[in-house]
Amino acid sequence: VRQEAAKHQIRVSREQVESKLADWKDGYPPGGFEEMLKKQNTTEALLKQRIEDQLLIEKITGSLFTNETLVPDEEVKTYFKQHEKEFIEPEKVHVFQIVVPTKEEAEKIRQEITTGKISFESAARARSMSPDSSKGGDLGFFAKNEKIEAFNAAFSLSVNTISKPISSRFGVHLLKVVEKKPSKRLLFNEAKAEIVKKLKKEKEGTVYKEWLSKLLKDGEIYKNESVG
């Protein structure tokens, strides 16, 4: 794969790898990223290598197999009709959080916010130990059971109210809901982009496997005797 990428001058920059890694890290609560690495018995350096390999594969398939991975409108419409249940979007909430080590500290911060001494976002930036503190604790929108169990409490909150302290293995959380989106059935035009993405990815996988099989027959492959 790397031989072919070099032949076609397809490269992945360090910035692209770091950006993808940062996106992954943002999706974890405090300590969650390190816990994931430990569970998978890997390191950040190896994860970066995997990210680079994946980005390289995506660039190769996107560059070399444009026509083979096109998704006609008829395919998209057929998929939408045959998979209607996939396009019922669950209720979602837009949540900000503050994470501190103890319940006492969380209670103190909650009191300061509710009495107007400090805003929730300012408190998050100054005192939260979560990676999202730089964004004022903004977790974005999520559905129930999409994140850690503690966040499910947000679905019982009214907009602009602050939860009582909620404990998890990552610390003690204060949650604030700023917006709610009710469950709804997506229209075709709302679902189209996601269907195209899904079908294109499936085609890319098929084309890539066929291409890789040919490379294994025709490419220059060397065995590293020291590890093999």
PDB file of C-alpha atoms in Angstrom:
ATOM      1  CA  VAL A   1       0.000   0.000   0.000  1.00  0.00           C
ATOM      2  CA  ARG A   2       2.814   2.413   0.883  1.00  0.00           C
ATOM      3  CA  GLN A   3       4.593   1.572  -2.365  1.00  0.00           C
ATOM      4  CA  GLU A   4       1.488   2.474  -4.359  1.00  0.00           C
ATOM      5  CA  ALA A   5       0.869   5.609  -2.300  1.00  0.00           C
ATOM      6  CA  ALA A   6       4.413   6.806  -3.011  1.00  0.00           C
ATOM      7  CA  LYS A   7       4.038   5.967  -6.704  1.00  0.00           C
ATOM      8  CA  HIS A   8       0.935   8.175  -6.930  1.00  0.00           C
ATOM      9  CA  GLN A   9       2.397  10.851  -4.607  1.00  0.00           C
ATOM     10  CA  ILE A  10      -0.321  10.317  -2.019  1.00  0.00           C
ATOM     11  CA  ARG A  11       0.764  11.395   1.463  1.00  0.00           C
ATOM     12  CA  VAL A  12      -0.695  11.914   4.925  1.00  0.00           C
ATOM     13  CA  SER A  13       0.644  14.912   6.835  1.00  0.00           C
ATOM     14  CA  ARG A  14       1.544  14.934  10.509  1.00  0.00           C
ATOM     15  CA  GLU A  15      -1.057  17.681  11.017  1.00  0.00           C
ATOM     16  CA  GLN A  16      -3.813  15.429   9.635  1.00  0.00           C
ATOM     17  CA  VAL A  17      -2.843  12.632  12.025  1.00  0.00           C
ATOM     18  CA  GLU A  18      -2.667  14.983  15.026  1.00  0.00           C
ATOM     19  CA  SER A  19      -6.044  16.521  14.128  1.00  0.00           C
ATOM     20  CA  LYS A  20      -7.698  13.087  13.945  1.00  0.00           C
ATOM     21  CA  LEU A  21      -6.126  12.056  17.250  1.00  0.00           C
ATOM     22  CA  ALA A  22      -7.334  15.278  18.902  1.00  0.00           C
ATOM     23  CA  ASP A  23     -10.876  14.559  17.700  1.00  0.00           C
ATOM     24  CA  TRP A  24     -10.697  11.106  19.283  1.00  0.00           C
ATOM     25  CA  LYS A  25      -9.390  12.495  22.575  1.00  0.00           C
ATOM     26  CA  ASP A  26     -12.199  15.065  22.734  1.00  0.00           C
ATOM     27  CA  GLY A  27     -14.721  12.225  22.722  1.00  0.00           C
ATOM     28  CA  TYR A  28     -13.440  10.797  26.030  1.00  0.00           C
ATOM     29  CA  PRO A  29     -14.088  12.007  29.591  1.00  0.00           C
ATOM     30  CA  PRO A  30     -11.108  12.703  31.908  1.00  0.00           C
ATOM     31  CA  GLY A  31      -8.807   9.671  31.984  1.00  0.00           C
ATOM     32  CA  GLY A  32     -10.955   7.810  29.465  1.00  0.00           C
ATOM     33  CA  PHE A  33      -8.480   8.027  26.588  1.00  0.00           C
ATOM     34  CA  GLU A  34      -5.640   6.589  28.685  1.00  0.00           C
ATOM     35  CA  GLU A  35      -7.990   3.869  29.966  1.00  0.00           C
ATOM     36  CA  MET A  36      -8.873   2.925  26.372  1.00  0.00           C
ATOM     37  CA  LEU A  37      -5.167   2.644  25.445  1.00  0.00           C
ATOM     38  CA  LYS A  38      -4.569   0.401  28.438  1.00  0.00           C
ATOM     39  CA  LYS A  39      -7.550  -1.853  27.653  1.00  0.00           C
ATOM     40  CA  GLN A  40      -6.406  -2.240  24.044  1.00  0.00           C
ATOM     41  CA  ASN A  41      -2.811  -2.854  25.177  1.00  0.00           C
ATOM     42  CA  THR A  42      -1.503  -0.134  22.872  1.00  0.00           C
ATOM     43  CA  THR A  43       0.252   3.237  23.009  1.00  0.00           C
ATOM     44  CA  GLU A  44      -0.439   6.667  21.600  1.00  0.00           C
ATOM     45  CA  ALA A  45       2.447   6.215  19.136  1.00  0.00           C
ATOM     46  CA  LEU A  46       0.930   2.978  17.782  1.00  0.00           C
ATOM     47  CA  LEU A  47      -2.483   4.603  17.619  1.00  0.00           C
ATOM     48  CA  LYS A  48      -1.012   7.434  15.535  1.00  0.00           C
ATOM     49  CA  GLN A  49       0.428   4.829  13.156  1.00  0.00           C
ATOM     50  CA  ARG A  50      -3.000   3.197  12.813  1.00  0.00           C
ATOM     51  CA  ILE A  51      -4.585   6.599  12.147  1.00  0.00           C
ATOM     52  CA  GLU A  52      -1.964   7.375   9.485  1.00  0.00           C
ATOM     53  CA  ASP A  53      -2.535   3.993   7.818  1.00  0.00           C
ATOM     54  CA  GLN A  54      -6.308   4.495   7.799  1.00  0.00           C
ATOM     55  CA  LEU A  55      -6.030   8.013   6.369  1.00  0.00           C
ATOM     56  CA  LEU A  56      -3.657   6.717   3.708  1.00  0.00           C
ATOM     57  CA  ILE A  57      -6.141   3.993   2.705  1.00  0.00           C
ATOM     58  CA  GLU A  58      -8.961   6.570   2.534  1.00  0.00           C
ATOM     59  CA  LYS A  59      -6.848   8.858   0.341  1.00  0.00           C
ATOM     60  CA  ILE A  60      -5.853   6.008  -1.970  1.00  0.00           C
ATOM     61  CA  THR A  61      -9.403   4.758  -2.479  1.00  0.00           C
ATOM     62  CA  GLY A  62     -10.659   8.307  -2.933  1.00  0.00           C
ATOM     63  CA  SER A  63      -7.952   9.104  -5.479  1.00  0.00           C
ATOM     64  CA  LEU A  64      -7.697   5.878  -7.475  1.00  0.00           C
ATOM     65  CA  PHE A  65     -11.270   4.533  -7.413  1.00  0.00           C
ATOM     66  CA  THR A  66     -13.520   7.564  -7.828  1.00  0.00           C
ATOM     67  CA  ASN A  67     -15.749   6.025 -10.497  1.00  0.00           C
ATOM     68  CA  GLU A  68     -15.962   2.608  -8.851  1.00  0.00           C
ATOM     69  CA  THR A  69     -17.256   4.116  -5.589  1.00  0.00           C
ATOM     70  CA  LEU A  70     -19.897   6.480  -6.984  1.00  0.00           C
ATOM     71  CA  VAL A  71     -23.340   6.036  -5.389  1.00  0.00           C
ATOM     72  CA  PRO A  72     -26.261   6.665  -7.817  1.00  0.00           C
ATOM     73  CA  ASP A  73     -29.428   8.356  -6.485  1.00  0.00           C
ATOM     74  CA  GLU A  74     -31.490   5.241  -7.204  1.00  0.00           C
ATOM     75  CA  GLU A  75     -29.328   3.178  -4.833  1.00  0.00           C
ATOM     76  CA  VAL A  76     -29.759   5.807  -2.147  1.00  0.00           C
ATOM     77  CA  LYS A  77     -33.556   5.908  -2.544  1.00  0.00           C
ATOM     78  CA  THR A  78     -33.801   2.099  -2.476  1.00  0.00           C
ATOM     79  CA  TYR A  79     -31.731   1.912   0.716  1.00  0.00           C
ATOM     80  CA  PHE A  80     -33.895   4.585   2.373  1.00  0.00           C
ATOM     81  CA  LYS A  81     -37.115   2.678   1.568  1.00  0.00           C
ATOM     82  CA  GLN A  82     -35.733  -0.652   2.767  1.00  0.00           C
ATOM     83  CA  HIS A  83     -34.264   0.663   6.051  1.00  0.00           C
ATOM     84  CA  GLU A  84     -36.872   3.108   7.360  1.00  0.00           C
ATOM     85  CA  LYS A  85     -36.261   2.187  11.010  1.00  0.00           C
ATOM     86  CA  GLU A  86     -32.654   3.375  10.759  1.00  0.00           C
ATOM     87  CA  PHE A  87     -33.843   6.916  10.156  1.00  0.00           C
ATOM     88  CA  ILE A  88     -35.733   7.582  13.352  1.00  0.00           C
ATOM     89  CA  GLU A  89     -33.494  10.050  15.154  1.00  0.00           C
ATOM     90  CA  PRO A  90     -33.620   9.685  18.974  1.00  0.00           C
ATOM     91  CA  GLU A  91     -34.121  12.542  21.394  1.00  0.00           C
ATOM     92  CA  LYS A  92     -30.898  14.505  21.880  1.00  0.00           C
ATOM     93  CA  VAL A  93     -29.683  17.072  24.383  1.00  0.00           C
ATOM     94  CA  HIS A  94     -26.975  19.723  24.119  1.00  0.00           C
ATOM     95  CA  VAL A  95     -25.041  19.624  27.378  1.00  0.00           C
ATOM     96  CA  PHE A  96     -22.239  21.500  29.126  1.00  0.00           C
ATOM     97  CA  GLN A  97     -20.386  19.881  32.024  1.00  0.00           C
ATOM     98  CA  ILE A  98     -18.024  20.619  34.889  1.00  0.00           C
ATOM     99  CA  VAL A  99     -15.962  17.762  36.352  1.00  0.00           C
ATOM    100  CA  VAL A 100     -14.233  18.051  39.756  1.00  0.00           C
ATOM    101  CA  PRO A 101     -12.731  15.490  42.162  1.00  0.00           C
ATOM    102  CA  THR A 102     -15.237  15.745  45.052  1.00  0.00           C
ATOM    103  CA  LYS A 103     -18.934  16.219  45.708  1.00  0.00           C
ATOM    104  CA  GLU A 104     -18.154  19.054  48.130  1.00  0.00           C
ATOM    105  CA  GLU A 105     -16.372  21.047  45.431  1.00  0.00           C
ATOM    106  CA  ALA A 106     -19.187  20.379  42.975  1.00  0.00           C
ATOM    107  CA  GLU A 107     -21.779  21.613  45.505  1.00  0.00           C
ATOM    108  CA  LYS A 108     -19.743  24.785  46.114  1.00  0.00           C
ATOM    109  CA  ILE A 109     -19.455  25.541  42.381  1.00  0.00           C
ATOM    110  CA  ARG A 110     -23.159  24.840  41.859  1.00  0.00           C
ATOM    111  CA  GLN A 111     -24.022  27.311  44.611  1.00  0.00           C
ATOM    112  CA  GLU A 112     -21.791  29.978  43.058  1.00  0.00           C
ATOM    113  CA  ILE A 113     -23.446  29.494  39.657  1.00  0.00           C
ATOM    114  CA  THR A 114     -27.034  29.509  40.931  1.00  0.00           C
ATOM    115  CA  THR A 115     -26.407  32.716  42.954  1.00  0.00           C
ATOM    116  CA  GLY A 116     -24.912  34.448  39.936  1.00  0.00           C
ATOM    117  CA  LYS A 117     -21.338  34.752  41.198  1.00  0.00           C
ATOM    118  CA  ILE A 118     -19.982  32.993  38.117  1.00  0.00           C
ATOM    119  CA  SER A 119     -21.370  31.597  34.879  1.00  0.00           C
ATOM    120  CA  PHE A 120     -21.387  27.850  34.202  1.00  0.00           C
ATOM    121  CA  GLU A 121     -19.031  28.217  31.232  1.00  0.00           C
ATOM    122  CA  SER A 122     -16.553  30.374  33.164  1.00  0.00           C
ATOM    123  CA  ALA A 123     -16.535  27.888  36.036  1.00  0.00           C
ATOM    124  CA  ALA A 124     -15.891  25.064  33.585  1.00  0.00           C
ATOM    125  CA  ARG A 125     -12.933  26.888  32.018  1.00  0.00           C
ATOM    126  CA  ALA A 126     -11.422  27.779  35.387  1.00  0.00           C
ATOM    127  CA  ARG A 127     -12.089  24.682  37.504  1.00  0.00           C
ATOM    128  CA  SER A 128     -13.191  21.656  35.456  1.00  0.00           C
ATOM    129  CA  MET A 129     -10.601  18.894  34.998  1.00  0.00           C
ATOM    130  CA  SER A 130     -12.244  17.607  31.810  1.00  0.00           C
ATOM    131  CA  PRO A 131     -10.562  18.146  28.394  1.00  0.00           C
ATOM    132  CA  ASP A 132     -13.673  20.019  27.221  1.00  0.00           C
ATOM    133  CA  SER A 133     -13.042  22.735  29.847  1.00  0.00           C
ATOM    134  CA  SER A 134     -11.324  24.834  27.164  1.00  0.00           C
ATOM    135  CA  LYS A 135     -14.719  24.989  25.399  1.00  0.00           C
ATOM    136  CA  GLY A 136     -16.596  25.939  28.549  1.00  0.00           C
ATOM    137  CA  GLY A 137     -17.489  22.295  29.155  1.00  0.00           C
ATOM    138  CA  ASP A 138     -19.395  21.961  25.876  1.00  0.00           C
ATOM    139  CA  LEU A 139     -20.206  18.290  25.148  1.00  0.00           C
ATOM    140  CA  GLY A 140     -22.370  19.044  22.104  1.00  0.00           C
ATOM    141  CA  PHE A 141     -25.519  17.050  21.319  1.00  0.00           C
ATOM    142  CA  PHE A 142     -25.862  13.375  22.248  1.00  0.00           C
ATOM    143  CA  ALA A 143     -28.568  10.725  22.609  1.00  0.00           C
ATOM    144  CA  LYS A 144     -29.347   8.622  25.685  1.00  0.00           C
ATOM    145  CA  ASN A 145     -26.775   5.849  26.316  1.00  0.00           C
ATOM    146  CA  GLU A 146     -24.482   7.357  23.679  1.00  0.00           C
ATOM    147  CA  LYS A 147     -21.962   8.458  26.319  1.00  0.00           C
ATOM    148  CA  ILE A 148     -21.263   7.413  29.925  1.00  0.00           C
ATOM    149  CA  GLU A 149     -24.238   6.465  32.105  1.00  0.00           C
ATOM    150  CA  ALA A 150     -23.888   9.573  34.283  1.00  0.00           C
ATOM    151  CA  PHE A 151     -24.810  11.768  31.313  1.00  0.00           C
ATOM    152  CA  ASN A 152     -28.243  10.126  30.994  1.00  0.00           C
ATOM    153  CA  ALA A 153     -29.325  12.315  33.907  1.00  0.00           C
ATOM    154  CA  ALA A 154     -29.332  15.254  31.493  1.00  0.00           C
ATOM    155  CA  PHE A 155     -32.507  13.947  29.843  1.00  0.00           C
ATOM    156  CA  SER A 156     -34.540  14.610  32.995  1.00  0.00           C
ATOM    157  CA  LEU A 157     -33.312  18.220  33.294  1.00  0.00           C
ATOM    158  CA  SER A 158     -35.158  21.267  32.013  1.00  0.00           C
ATOM    159  CA  VAL A 159     -33.319  23.619  29.668  1.00  0.00           C
ATOM    160  CA  ASN A 160     -30.908  25.994  31.479  1.00  0.00           C
ATOM    161  CA  THR A 161     -31.127  24.133  34.790  1.00  0.00           C
ATOM    162  CA  ILE A 162     -28.104  22.632  36.517  1.00  0.00           C
ATOM    163  CA  SER A 163     -28.003  19.087  37.818  1.00  0.00           C
ATOM    164  CA  LYS A 164     -27.071  18.080  41.329  1.00  0.00           C
ATOM    165  CA  PRO A 165     -23.585  16.510  41.584  1.00  0.00           C
ATOM    166  CA  ILE A 166     -23.417  13.192  39.724  1.00  0.00           C
ATOM    167  CA  SER A 167     -20.614  10.735  40.485  1.00  0.00           C
ATOM    168  CA  SER A 168     -18.859   8.538  37.918  1.00  0.00           C
ATOM    169  CA  ARG A 169     -15.491   6.795  37.748  1.00  0.00           C
ATOM    170  CA  PHE A 170     -14.125   9.983  36.151  1.00  0.00           C
ATOM    171  CA  GLY A 171     -15.090  12.360  38.969  1.00  0.00           C
ATOM    172  CA  VAL A 172     -18.122  14.364  40.048  1.00  0.00           C
ATOM    173  CA  HIS A 173     -20.114  16.063  37.280  1.00  0.00           C
ATOM    174  CA  LEU A 174     -22.381  19.081  37.087  1.00  0.00           C
ATOM    175  CA  LEU A 175     -24.505  19.118  33.929  1.00  0.00           C
ATOM    176  CA  LYS A 176     -26.347  21.969  32.231  1.00  0.00           C
ATOM    177  CA  VAL A 177     -28.758  21.385  29.338  1.00  0.00           C
ATOM    178  CA  VAL A 178     -28.890  24.315  26.913  1.00  0.00           C
ATOM    179  CA  GLU A 179     -31.058  22.784  24.178  1.00  0.00           C
ATOM    180  CA  LYS A 180     -33.209  19.696  23.474  1.00  0.00           C
ATOM    181  CA  LYS A 181     -34.096  18.033  20.183  1.00  0.00           C
ATOM    182  CA  PRO A 182     -37.124  15.693  20.274  1.00  0.00           C
ATOM    183  CA  SER A 183     -37.101  12.333  18.514  1.00  0.00           C
ATOM    184  CA  LYS A 184     -38.151  12.530  14.863  1.00  0.00           C
ATOM    185  CA  ARG A 185     -38.315  10.539  11.639  1.00  0.00           C
ATOM    186  CA  LEU A 186     -35.832  11.871   9.101  1.00  0.00           C
ATOM    187  CA  LEU A 187     -36.990  12.854   5.624  1.00  0.00           C
ATOM    188  CA  PHE A 188     -35.124  11.479   2.603  1.00  0.00           C
ATOM    189  CA  ASN A 189     -33.210  14.717   2.020  1.00  0.00           C
ATOM    190  CA  GLU A 190     -32.142  14.759   5.679  1.00  0.00           C
ATOM    191  CA  ALA A 191     -30.894  11.163   5.530  1.00  0.00           C
ATOM    192  CA  LYS A 192     -29.402  11.238   2.026  1.00  0.00           C
ATOM    193  CA  ALA A 193     -25.886  12.426   2.915  1.00  0.00           C
ATOM    194  CA  GLU A 194     -25.484   9.746   5.600  1.00  0.00           C
ATOM    195  CA  ILE A 195     -26.752   7.003   3.262  1.00  0.00           C
ATOM    196  CA  VAL A 196     -24.345   8.082   0.513  1.00  0.00           C
ATOM    197  CA  LYS A 197     -21.506   8.030   3.046  1.00  0.00           C
ATOM    198  CA  LYS A 198     -22.450   4.524   4.226  1.00  0.00           C
ATOM    199  CA  LEU A 199     -22.871   3.028   0.740  1.00  0.00           C
ATOM    200  CA  LYS A 200     -19.701   4.713  -0.519  1.00  0.00           C
ATOM    201  CA  LYS A 201     -17.740   3.280   2.414  1.00  0.00           C
ATOM    202  CA  GLU A 202     -19.061  -0.212   1.637  1.00  0.00           C
ATOM    203  CA  LYS A 203     -18.009   0.142  -2.013  1.00  0.00           C
ATOM    204  CA  GLU A 204     -14.617   1.478  -0.994  1.00  0.00           C
ATOM    205  CA  GLY A 205     -14.114  -1.546   1.266  1.00  0.00           C
ATOM    206  CA  THR A 206     -14.939  -3.973  -1.546  1.00  0.00           C
ATOM    207  CA  VAL A 207     -12.767  -2.200  -4.134  1.00  0.00           C
ATOM    208  CA  TYR A 208      -9.905  -1.836  -1.650  1.00  0.00           C
ATOM    209  CA  LYS A 209      -9.908  -5.559  -0.785  1.00  0.00           C
ATOM    210  CA  GLU A 210      -9.834  -6.506  -4.469  1.00  0.00           C
ATOM    211  CA  TRP A 211      -7.031  -4.029  -5.114  1.00  0.00           C
ATOM    212  CA  LEU A 212      -5.069  -5.239  -2.082  1.00  0.00           C
ATOM    213  CA  SER A 213      -5.353  -8.868  -3.236  1.00  0.00           C
ATOM    214  CA  LYS A 214      -3.810  -7.846  -6.555  1.00  0.00           C
ATOM    215  CA  LEU A 215      -1.022  -5.947  -4.772  1.00  0.00           C
ATOM    216  CA  LEU A 216      -0.178  -9.015  -2.689  1.00  0.00           C
ATOM    217  CA  LYS A 217       0.315 -10.970  -5.909  1.00  0.00           C
ATOM    218  CA  ASP A 218       2.197  -8.292  -7.832  1.00  0.00           C
ATOM    219  CA  GLY A 219       3.880  -6.097  -5.201  1.00  0.00           C
ATOM    220  CA  GLU A 220       7.386  -6.204  -3.752  1.00  0.00           C
ATOM    221  CA  ILE A 221       6.963  -7.648  -0.276  1.00  0.00           C
ATOM    222  CA  TYR A 222       9.863  -8.286   2.076  1.00  0.00           C
ATOM    223  CA  LYS A 223       9.882 -10.316   5.254  1.00  0.00           C
ATOM    224  CA  ASN A 224      11.675  -8.896   8.284  1.00  0.00           C
ATOM    225  CA  GLU A 225      13.461 -12.015   9.570  1.00  0.00           C
ATOM    226  CA  SER A 226      14.179 -10.378  12.948  1.00  0.00           C
ATOM    227  CA  VAL A 227      10.448 -10.238  13.784  1.00  0.00           C
ATOM    228  CA  GLY A 228       9.073 -12.987  11.542  1.00  0.00           C
TER     229      GLY A 228
END
